[in-house]
GROMACS .gro file of C-alpha atoms in nm:
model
  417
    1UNK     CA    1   0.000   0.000   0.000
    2UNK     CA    2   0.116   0.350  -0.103
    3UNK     CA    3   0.225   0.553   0.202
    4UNK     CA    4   0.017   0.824   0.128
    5UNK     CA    5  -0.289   0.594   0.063
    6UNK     CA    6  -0.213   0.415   0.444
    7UNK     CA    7  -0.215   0.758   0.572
    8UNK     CA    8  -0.517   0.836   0.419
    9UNK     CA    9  -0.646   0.564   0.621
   10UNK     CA   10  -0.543   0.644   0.947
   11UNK     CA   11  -0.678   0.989   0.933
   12UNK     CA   12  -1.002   0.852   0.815
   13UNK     CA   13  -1.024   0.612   1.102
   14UNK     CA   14  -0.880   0.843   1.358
   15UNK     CA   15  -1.194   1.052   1.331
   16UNK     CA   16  -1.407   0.753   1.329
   17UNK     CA   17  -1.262   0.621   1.630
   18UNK     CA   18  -1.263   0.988   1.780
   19UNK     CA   19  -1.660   0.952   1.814
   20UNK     CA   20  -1.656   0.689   2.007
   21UNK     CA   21  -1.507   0.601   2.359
   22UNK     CA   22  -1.269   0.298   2.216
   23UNK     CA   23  -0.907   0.266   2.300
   24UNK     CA   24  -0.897  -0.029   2.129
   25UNK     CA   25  -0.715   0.161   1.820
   26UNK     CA   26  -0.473   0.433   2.058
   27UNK     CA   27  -0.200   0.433   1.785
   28UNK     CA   28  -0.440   0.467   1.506
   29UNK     CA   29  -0.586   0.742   1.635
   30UNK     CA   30  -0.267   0.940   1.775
   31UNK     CA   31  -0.079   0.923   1.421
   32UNK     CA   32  -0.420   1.019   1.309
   33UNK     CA   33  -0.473   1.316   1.510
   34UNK     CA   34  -0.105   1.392   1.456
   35UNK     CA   35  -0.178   1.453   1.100
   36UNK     CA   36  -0.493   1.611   1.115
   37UNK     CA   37  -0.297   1.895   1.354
   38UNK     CA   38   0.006   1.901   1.113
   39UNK     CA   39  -0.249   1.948   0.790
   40UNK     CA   40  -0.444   2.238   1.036
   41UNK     CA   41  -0.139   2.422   1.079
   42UNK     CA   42   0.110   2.402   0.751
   43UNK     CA   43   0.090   2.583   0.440
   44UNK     CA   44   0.267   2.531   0.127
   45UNK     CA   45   0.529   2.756   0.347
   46UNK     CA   46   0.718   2.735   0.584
   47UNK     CA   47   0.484   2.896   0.879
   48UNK     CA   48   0.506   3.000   1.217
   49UNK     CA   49   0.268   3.001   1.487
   50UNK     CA   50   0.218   3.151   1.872
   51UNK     CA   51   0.092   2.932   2.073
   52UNK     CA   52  -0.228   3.048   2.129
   53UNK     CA   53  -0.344   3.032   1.784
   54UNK     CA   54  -0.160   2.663   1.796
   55UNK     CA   55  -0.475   2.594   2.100
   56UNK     CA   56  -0.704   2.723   1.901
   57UNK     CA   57  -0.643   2.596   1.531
   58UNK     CA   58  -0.617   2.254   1.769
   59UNK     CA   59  -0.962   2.305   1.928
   60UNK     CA   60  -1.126   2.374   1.584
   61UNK     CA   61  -1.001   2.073   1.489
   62UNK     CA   62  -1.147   1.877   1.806
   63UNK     CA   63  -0.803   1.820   2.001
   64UNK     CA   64  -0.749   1.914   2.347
   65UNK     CA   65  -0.454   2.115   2.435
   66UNK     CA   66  -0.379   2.063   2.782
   67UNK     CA   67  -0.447   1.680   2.714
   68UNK     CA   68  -0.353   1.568   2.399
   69UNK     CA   69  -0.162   1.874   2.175
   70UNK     CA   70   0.177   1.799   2.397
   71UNK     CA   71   0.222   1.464   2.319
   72UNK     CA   72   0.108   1.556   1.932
   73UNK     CA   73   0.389   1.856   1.910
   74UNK     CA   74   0.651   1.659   2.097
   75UNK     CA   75   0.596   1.387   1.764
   76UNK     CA   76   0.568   1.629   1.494
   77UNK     CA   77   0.873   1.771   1.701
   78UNK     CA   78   1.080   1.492   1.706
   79UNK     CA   79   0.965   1.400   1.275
   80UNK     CA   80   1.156   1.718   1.240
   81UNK     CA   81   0.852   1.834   1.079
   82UNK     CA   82   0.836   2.192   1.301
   83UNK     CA   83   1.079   2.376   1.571
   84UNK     CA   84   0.906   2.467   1.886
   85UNK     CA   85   1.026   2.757   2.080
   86UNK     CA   86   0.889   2.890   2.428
   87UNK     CA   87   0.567   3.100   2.258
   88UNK     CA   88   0.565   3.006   1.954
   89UNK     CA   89   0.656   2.706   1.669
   90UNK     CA   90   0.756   2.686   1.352
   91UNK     CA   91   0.597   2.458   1.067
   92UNK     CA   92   0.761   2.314   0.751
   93UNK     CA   93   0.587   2.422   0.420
   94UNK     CA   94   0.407   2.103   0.376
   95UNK     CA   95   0.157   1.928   0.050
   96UNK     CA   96  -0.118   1.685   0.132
   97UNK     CA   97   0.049   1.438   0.011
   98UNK     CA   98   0.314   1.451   0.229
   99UNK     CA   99   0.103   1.527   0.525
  100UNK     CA  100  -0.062   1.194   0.463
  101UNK     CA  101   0.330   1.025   0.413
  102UNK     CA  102   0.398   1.189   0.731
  103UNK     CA  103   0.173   1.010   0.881
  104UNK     CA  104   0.193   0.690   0.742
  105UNK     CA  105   0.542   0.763   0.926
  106UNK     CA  106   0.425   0.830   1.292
  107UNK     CA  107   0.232   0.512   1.303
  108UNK     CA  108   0.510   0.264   1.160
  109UNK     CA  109   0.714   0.432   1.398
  110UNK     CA  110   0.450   0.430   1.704
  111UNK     CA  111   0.449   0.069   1.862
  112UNK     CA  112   0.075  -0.023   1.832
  113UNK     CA  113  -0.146  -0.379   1.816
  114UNK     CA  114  -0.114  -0.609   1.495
  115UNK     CA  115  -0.496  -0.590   1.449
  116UNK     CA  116  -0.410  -0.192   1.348
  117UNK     CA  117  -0.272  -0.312   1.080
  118UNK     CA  118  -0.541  -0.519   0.986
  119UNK     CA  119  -0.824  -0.323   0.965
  120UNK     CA  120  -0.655  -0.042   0.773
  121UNK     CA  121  -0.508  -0.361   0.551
  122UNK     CA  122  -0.907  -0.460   0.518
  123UNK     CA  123  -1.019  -0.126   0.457
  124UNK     CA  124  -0.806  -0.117   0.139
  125UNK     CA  125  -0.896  -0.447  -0.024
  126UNK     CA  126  -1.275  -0.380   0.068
  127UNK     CA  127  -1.228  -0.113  -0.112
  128UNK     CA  128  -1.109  -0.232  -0.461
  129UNK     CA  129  -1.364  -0.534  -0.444
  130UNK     CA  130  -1.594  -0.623  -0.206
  131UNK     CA  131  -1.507  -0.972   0.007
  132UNK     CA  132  -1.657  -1.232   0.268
  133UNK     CA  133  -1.610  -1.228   0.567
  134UNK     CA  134  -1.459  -1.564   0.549
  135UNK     CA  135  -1.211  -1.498   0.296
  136UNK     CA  136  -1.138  -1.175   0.535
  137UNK     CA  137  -1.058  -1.360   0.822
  138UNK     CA  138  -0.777  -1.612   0.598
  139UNK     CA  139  -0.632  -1.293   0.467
  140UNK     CA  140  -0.613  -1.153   0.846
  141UNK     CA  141  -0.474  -1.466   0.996
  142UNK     CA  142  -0.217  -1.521   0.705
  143UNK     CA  143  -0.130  -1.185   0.642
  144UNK     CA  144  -0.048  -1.050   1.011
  145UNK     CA  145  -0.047  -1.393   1.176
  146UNK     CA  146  -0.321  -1.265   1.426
  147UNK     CA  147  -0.494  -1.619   1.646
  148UNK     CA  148  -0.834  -1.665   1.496
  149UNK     CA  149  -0.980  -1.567   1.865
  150UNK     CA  150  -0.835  -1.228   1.776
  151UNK     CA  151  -0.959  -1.256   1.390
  152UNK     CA  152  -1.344  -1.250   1.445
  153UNK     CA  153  -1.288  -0.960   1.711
  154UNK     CA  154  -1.119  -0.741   1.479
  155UNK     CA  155  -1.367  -0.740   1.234
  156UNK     CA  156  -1.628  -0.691   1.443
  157UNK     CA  157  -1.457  -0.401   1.596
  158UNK     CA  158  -1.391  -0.265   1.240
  159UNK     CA  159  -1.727  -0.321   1.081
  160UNK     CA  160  -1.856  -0.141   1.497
  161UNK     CA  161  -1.605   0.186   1.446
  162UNK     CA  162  -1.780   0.188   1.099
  163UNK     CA  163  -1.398   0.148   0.924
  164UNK     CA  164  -1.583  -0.063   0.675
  165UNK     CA  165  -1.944  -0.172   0.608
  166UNK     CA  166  -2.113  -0.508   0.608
  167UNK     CA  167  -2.406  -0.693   0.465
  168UNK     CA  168  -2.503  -1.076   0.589
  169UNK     CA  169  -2.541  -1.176   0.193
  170UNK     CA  170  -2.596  -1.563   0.328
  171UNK     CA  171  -2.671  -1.719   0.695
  172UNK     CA  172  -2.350  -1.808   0.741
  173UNK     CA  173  -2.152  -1.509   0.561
  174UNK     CA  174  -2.104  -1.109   0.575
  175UNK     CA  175  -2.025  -0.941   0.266
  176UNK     CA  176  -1.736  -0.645   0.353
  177UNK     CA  177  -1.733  -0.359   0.143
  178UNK     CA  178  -1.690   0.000   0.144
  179UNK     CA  179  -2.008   0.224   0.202
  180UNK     CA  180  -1.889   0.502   0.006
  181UNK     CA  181  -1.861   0.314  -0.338
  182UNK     CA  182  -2.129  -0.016  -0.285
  183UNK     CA  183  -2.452   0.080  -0.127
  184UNK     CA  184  -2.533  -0.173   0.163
  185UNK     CA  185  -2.896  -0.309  -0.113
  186UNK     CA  186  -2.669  -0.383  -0.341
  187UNK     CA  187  -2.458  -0.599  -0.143
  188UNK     CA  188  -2.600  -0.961  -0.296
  189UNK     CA  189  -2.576  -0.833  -0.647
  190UNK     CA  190  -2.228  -0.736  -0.572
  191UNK     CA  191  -2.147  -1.055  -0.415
  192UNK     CA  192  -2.313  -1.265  -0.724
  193UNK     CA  193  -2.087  -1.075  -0.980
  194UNK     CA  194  -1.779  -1.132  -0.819
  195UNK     CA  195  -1.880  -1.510  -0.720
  196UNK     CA  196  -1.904  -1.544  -1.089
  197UNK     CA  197  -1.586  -1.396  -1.210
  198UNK     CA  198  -1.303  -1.671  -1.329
  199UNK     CA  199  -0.968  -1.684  -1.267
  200UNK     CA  200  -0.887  -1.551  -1.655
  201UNK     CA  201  -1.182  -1.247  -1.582
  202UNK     CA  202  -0.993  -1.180  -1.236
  203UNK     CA  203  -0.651  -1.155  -1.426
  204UNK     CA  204  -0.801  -0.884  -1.626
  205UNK     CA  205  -0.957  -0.675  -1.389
  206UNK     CA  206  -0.640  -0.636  -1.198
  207UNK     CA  207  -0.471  -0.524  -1.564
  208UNK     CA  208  -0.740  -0.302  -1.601
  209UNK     CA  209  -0.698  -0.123  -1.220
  210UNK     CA  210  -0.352  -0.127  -1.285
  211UNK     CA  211  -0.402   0.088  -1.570
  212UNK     CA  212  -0.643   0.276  -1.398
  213UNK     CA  213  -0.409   0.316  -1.112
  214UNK     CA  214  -0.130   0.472  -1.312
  215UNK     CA  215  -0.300   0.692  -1.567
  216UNK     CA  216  -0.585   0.792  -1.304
  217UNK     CA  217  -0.846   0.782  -1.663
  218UNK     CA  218  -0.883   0.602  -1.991
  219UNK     CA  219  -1.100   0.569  -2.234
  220UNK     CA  220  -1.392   0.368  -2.257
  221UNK     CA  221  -1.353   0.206  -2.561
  222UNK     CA  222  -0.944   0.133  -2.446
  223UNK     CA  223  -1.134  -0.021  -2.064
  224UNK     CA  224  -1.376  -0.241  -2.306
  225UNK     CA  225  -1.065  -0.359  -2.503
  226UNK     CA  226  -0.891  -0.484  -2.215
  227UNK     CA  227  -1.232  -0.680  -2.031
  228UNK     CA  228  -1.483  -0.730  -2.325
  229UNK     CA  229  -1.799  -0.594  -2.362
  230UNK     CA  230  -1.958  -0.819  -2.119
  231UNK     CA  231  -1.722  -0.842  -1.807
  232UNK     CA  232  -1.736  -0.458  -1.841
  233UNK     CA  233  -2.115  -0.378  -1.805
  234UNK     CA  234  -2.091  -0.640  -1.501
  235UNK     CA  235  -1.825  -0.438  -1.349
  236UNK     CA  236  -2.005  -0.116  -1.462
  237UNK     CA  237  -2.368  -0.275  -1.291
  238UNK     CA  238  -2.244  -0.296  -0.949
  239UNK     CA  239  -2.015   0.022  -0.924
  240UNK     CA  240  -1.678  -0.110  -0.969
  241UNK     CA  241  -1.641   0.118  -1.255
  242UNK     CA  242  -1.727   0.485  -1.346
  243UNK     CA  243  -1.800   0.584  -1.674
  244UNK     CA  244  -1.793   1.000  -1.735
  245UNK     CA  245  -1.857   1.182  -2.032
  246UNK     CA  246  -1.719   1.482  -2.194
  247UNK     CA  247  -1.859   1.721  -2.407
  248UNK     CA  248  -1.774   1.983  -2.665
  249UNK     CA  249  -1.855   2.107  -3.045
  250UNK     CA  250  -1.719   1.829  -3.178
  251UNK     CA  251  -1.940   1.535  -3.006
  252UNK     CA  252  -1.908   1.374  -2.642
  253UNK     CA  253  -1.622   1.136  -2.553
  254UNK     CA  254  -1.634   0.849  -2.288
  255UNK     CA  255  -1.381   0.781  -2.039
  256UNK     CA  256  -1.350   0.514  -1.727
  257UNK     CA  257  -1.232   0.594  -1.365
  258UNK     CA  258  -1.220   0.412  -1.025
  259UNK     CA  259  -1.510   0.493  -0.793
  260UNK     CA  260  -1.196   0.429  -0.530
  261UNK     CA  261  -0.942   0.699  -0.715
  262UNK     CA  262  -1.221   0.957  -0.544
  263UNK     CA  263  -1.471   0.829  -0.295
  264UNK     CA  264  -1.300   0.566  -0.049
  265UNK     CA  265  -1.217   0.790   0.174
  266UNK     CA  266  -1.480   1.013   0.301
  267UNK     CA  267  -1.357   1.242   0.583
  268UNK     CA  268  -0.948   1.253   0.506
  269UNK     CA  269  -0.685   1.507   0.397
  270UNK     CA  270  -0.733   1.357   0.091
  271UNK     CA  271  -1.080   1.365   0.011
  272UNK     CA  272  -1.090   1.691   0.278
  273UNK     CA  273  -0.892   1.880  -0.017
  274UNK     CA  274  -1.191   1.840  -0.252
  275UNK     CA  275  -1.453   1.912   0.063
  276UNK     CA  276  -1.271   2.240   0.175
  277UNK     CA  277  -1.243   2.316  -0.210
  278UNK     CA  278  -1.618   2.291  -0.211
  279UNK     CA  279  -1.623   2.548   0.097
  280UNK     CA  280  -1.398   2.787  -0.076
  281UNK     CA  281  -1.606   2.772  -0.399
  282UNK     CA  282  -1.966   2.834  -0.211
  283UNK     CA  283  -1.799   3.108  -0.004
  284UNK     CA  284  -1.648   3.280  -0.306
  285UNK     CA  285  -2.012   3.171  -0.534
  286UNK     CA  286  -2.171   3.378  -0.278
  287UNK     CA  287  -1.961   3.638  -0.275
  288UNK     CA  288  -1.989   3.656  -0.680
  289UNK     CA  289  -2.363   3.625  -0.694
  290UNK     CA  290  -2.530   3.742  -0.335
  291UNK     CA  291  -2.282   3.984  -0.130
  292UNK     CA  292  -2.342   4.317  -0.173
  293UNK     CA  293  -2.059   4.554  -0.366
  294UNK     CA  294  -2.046   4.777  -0.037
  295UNK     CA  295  -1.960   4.464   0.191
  296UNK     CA  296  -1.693   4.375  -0.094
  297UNK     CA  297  -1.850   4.179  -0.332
  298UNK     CA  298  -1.589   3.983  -0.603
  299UNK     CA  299  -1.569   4.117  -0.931
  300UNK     CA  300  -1.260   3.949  -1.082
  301UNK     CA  301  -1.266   3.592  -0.935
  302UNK     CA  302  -0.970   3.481  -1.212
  303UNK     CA  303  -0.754   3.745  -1.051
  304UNK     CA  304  -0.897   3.731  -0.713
  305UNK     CA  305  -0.758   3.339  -0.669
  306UNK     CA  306  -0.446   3.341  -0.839
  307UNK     CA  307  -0.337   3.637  -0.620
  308UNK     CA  308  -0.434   3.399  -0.312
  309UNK     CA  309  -0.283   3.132  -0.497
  310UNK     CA  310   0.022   3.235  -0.581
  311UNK     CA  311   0.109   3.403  -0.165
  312UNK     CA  312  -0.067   3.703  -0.260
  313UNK     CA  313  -0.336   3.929   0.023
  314UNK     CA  314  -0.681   4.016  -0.052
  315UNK     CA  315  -0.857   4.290   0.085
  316UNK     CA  316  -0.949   4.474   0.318
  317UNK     CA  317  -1.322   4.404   0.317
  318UNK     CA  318  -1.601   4.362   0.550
  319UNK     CA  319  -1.733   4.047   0.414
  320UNK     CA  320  -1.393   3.858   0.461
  321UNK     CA  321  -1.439   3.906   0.812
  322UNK     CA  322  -1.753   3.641   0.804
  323UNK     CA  323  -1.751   3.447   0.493
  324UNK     CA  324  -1.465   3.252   0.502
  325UNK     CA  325  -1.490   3.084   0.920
  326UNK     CA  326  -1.526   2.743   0.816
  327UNK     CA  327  -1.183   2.751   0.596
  328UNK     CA  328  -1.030   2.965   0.918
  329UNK     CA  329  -1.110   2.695   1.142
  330UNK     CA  330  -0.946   2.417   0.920
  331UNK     CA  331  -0.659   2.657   0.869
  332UNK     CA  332  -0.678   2.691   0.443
  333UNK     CA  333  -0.705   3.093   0.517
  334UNK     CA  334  -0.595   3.340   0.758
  335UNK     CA  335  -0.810   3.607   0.859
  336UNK     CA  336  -0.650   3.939   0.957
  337UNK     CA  337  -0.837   4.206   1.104
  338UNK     CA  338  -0.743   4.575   0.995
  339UNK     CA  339  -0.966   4.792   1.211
  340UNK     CA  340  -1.306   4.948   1.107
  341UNK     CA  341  -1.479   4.623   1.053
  342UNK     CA  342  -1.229   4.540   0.754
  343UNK     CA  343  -0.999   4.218   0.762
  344UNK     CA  344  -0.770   4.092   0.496
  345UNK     CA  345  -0.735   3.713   0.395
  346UNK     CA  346  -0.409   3.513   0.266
  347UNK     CA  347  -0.446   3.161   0.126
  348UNK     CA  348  -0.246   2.927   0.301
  349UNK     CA  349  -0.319   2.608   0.119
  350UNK     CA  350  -0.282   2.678  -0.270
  351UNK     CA  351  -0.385   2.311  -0.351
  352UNK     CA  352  -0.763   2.422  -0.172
  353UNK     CA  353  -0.743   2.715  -0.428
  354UNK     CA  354  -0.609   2.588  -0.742
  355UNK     CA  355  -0.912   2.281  -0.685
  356UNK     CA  356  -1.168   2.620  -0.640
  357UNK     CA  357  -1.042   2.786  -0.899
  358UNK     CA  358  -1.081   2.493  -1.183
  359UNK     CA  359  -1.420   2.431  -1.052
  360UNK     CA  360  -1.527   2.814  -1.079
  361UNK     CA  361  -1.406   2.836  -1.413
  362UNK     CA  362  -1.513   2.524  -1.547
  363UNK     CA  363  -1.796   2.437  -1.405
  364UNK     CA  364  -2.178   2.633  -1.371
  365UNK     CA  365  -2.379   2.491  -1.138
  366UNK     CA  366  -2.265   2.618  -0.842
  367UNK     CA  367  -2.402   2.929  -0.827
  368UNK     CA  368  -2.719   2.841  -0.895
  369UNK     CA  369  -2.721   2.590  -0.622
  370UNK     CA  370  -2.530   2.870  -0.351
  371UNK     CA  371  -2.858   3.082  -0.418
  372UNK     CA  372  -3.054   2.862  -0.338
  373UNK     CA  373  -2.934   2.793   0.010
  374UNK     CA  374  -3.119   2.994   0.293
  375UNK     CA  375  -2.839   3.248   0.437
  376UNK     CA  376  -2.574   3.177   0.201
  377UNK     CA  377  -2.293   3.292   0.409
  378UNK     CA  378  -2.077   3.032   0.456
  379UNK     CA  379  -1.980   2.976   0.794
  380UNK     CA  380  -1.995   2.607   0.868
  381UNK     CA  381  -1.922   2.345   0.585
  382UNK     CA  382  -2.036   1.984   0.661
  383UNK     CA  383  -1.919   1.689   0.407
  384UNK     CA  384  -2.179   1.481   0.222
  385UNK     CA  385  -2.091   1.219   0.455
  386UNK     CA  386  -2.176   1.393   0.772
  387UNK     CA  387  -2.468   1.563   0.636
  388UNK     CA  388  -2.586   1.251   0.615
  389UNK     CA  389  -2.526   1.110   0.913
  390UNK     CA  390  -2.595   1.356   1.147
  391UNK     CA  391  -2.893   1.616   1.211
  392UNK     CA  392  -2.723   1.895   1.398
  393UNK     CA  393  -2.941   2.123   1.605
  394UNK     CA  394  -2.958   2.462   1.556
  395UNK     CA  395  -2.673   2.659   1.761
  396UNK     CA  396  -2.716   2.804   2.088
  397UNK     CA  397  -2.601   3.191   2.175
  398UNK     CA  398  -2.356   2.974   2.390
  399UNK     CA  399  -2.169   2.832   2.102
  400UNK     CA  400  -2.174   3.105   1.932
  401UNK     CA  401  -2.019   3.302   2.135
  402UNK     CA  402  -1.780   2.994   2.156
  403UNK     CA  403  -1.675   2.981   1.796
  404UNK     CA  404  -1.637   3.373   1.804
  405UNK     CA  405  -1.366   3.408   2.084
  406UNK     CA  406  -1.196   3.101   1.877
  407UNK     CA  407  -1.242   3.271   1.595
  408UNK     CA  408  -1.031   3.589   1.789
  409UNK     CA  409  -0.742   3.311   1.859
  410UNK     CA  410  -0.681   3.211   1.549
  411UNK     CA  411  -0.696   3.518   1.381
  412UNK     CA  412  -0.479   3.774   1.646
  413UNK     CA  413  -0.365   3.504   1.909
  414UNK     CA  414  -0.522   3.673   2.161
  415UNK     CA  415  -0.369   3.959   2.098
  416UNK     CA  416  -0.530   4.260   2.299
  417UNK     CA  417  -0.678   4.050   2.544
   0.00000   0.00000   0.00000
């Protein structure tokens, strides 16, 4: 497994285990919290940070300081990944990618239970085709020579912390798969299609993810070649393959992805890149579309972002001050406040803006879909995935108040206070 791809992992089941009260998973979800912090506070810089606004880009990102941000620094510390001084640290100018290496890092290096291994092992192969439970538990056992009393626990823990789904397909068998590319009714069609694939038919789906693996896209006609017409619309039926279509003058072209090259992962650095994207867009939609041009409504988006992009400031304007919290809080932007109501905003994540910036000016159905949205201001973004599993009440004057004074933290360090 690719080190960024196991890192990937850990973050995503870091937060999963972070909802619970577990401990069953401690390294998994220190390495994971580890990177979360280190993608919170790096740019594409090198940065540095008081401590204050270290507490407080850590409590946005639901780690406590007085508990868990020492041990956290004292890692990142000793990765040589920042330098920590007596008010303040400094931060390596860091990608995504090698956030998520990073801490692929921290865990190998972070004595923890072979069962960790497992389930993120698991999470992976459920991922590029669904499998029984059965054949799950032989891979386990074989693979990280766990005793099968420790086997049947693991996956029971896994499929419980919601690091991958299950179906019962039989009475005797679970079908393992991952949520975010097989939907759970589908599970016995899934299940039949692979039961019916050959040895020969196997061989050629790996050469086809293979392909897919190193060119990210290829035609449809060039995926067809490889499996045949039939072995691809049974691949195609169940989701294993995505077929998207291009269009232009000249006629629409077909071309086949992995669901997994984009959806595995639903609440990591890696799929958080296209989710805080999304943010940035709706903030910047509305201030295209809806904010008023006394507030300081954006005129010259192409301009606008490639300033940010390339280390630039924007501003000052009113609007910045309250349009962009939700990127604030998962440190893609810094807010600075100039006086009068007026604040000023630098990109800190250019990777957030270049993914903005494409889907601006490529794309037109955000807008439409930003106006639509009762008080358009964006100051909270949720993910598909927690929209959907969660109904958050409405919040109190208490929180926020809360989220304001964080909001102070992060932007002056307490500063003034």
């Amino acid at each position: 497994m690719e080190s960024k791809v196991h890192g990937a992992w850990i973050i995503h089941h870091a937060k999963k285990v972070q909802t619970t009260t577990s401990q069953d998973f401690d390294s998994i979800s220190f390495a994971g919290k580890c990177g979360a912090l280190l993608s919170a506070i790096s740019s594409d810089s090198q940065e540095q940070l008081n401590n204050k606004r270290l507490d407080a880009l850590a409590k946005a990102n639901f780690i406590s300081p007085k508990t868990e941000l020492p041990s956290i620094i004292t890692e990142l510390e000793r990765q040589r990944l920042i330098s920590k001084g007596k008010h303040a640290i400094e931060v390596l100018g860091l990608t995504g990618q090698t956030i998520l290496e990073h801490t692929s890092t921290i865990f190998n290096e972070t004595p923890h239970e072979p069962y960790e291994d497992a389930v993120i092992g698991i999470s992976e192969i459920a991922s590029e085709l669904p499998i029984t439970d059965t054949k799950a538990r032989e891979y386990i056992s074989d693979t990280y020579k766990i005793p099968s009393s420790i086997v049947q626990m693991t996956l029971l823990m896994g499929q419980g912390l919601n690091f991958f789904d299950s179906e019962q397909i039989s009475k005797d068998e679970k079908l393992i798969f991952n949520g975010n590319l097989f939907r759970k009714k589908d599970a016995k069609k899934v299940n039949a299609v692979i039961s019916s694939l050959n040895a020969p038919e196997g061989r050629l789906i790996i050469e086809l993810n293979q392909k897919l693996q190193s060119t990210g896209c290829i035609p449809l006609d060039a995926a067809k070649k490889i499996l045949g017409e039939d072995l691809f619309n049974k691949l195609h039926s169940i989701g294993m393959v995505d077929v998207s279509v291009v269009g232009n003058d000249e006629g629409r072209s077909y071309f086949v992805t992995r669901p997994a090259a984009f959806s595995k992962f639903s609440d990591t650095i890696a799929d958080d890149a296209l989710d805080l994207a999304k943010a940035l867009v709706a903030s910047l939609t509305y201030g295209m579309t809806i904010s008023s041009y006394y507030r300081g409504k954006i005129q010259y988006i192409s301009l606008l972002m490639n300033k940010l992009i390339n280390g630039g400031e924007v501003g000052p304007a009113t609007a910045i001050g309250s349009d962009y919290q939700a990127l604030e809080m998962k440190g893609v932007v810094r807010i600075t406040p100039t006086g009068n109501g007026r604040f000023t905003m630098r990109l800190l994540k250019a990777e957030v803006g270049k993914l903005a910036l494409s889907v601006i000016q490529n794309g037109d159905i955000t807008a439409e879909s930003v106006i639509n949205i009762p008080g358009a201001k964006v100051t909270e973004f949720l993910n598909p995935e927690t929209t959907r599993e969660y109904i958050r009440k409405n919040c109190t004057e208490a929180v926020k108040i809360q989220a304001k004074n964080l909001l102070d933290d992060i932007r002056v360090g307490g500063l003034g206070k």
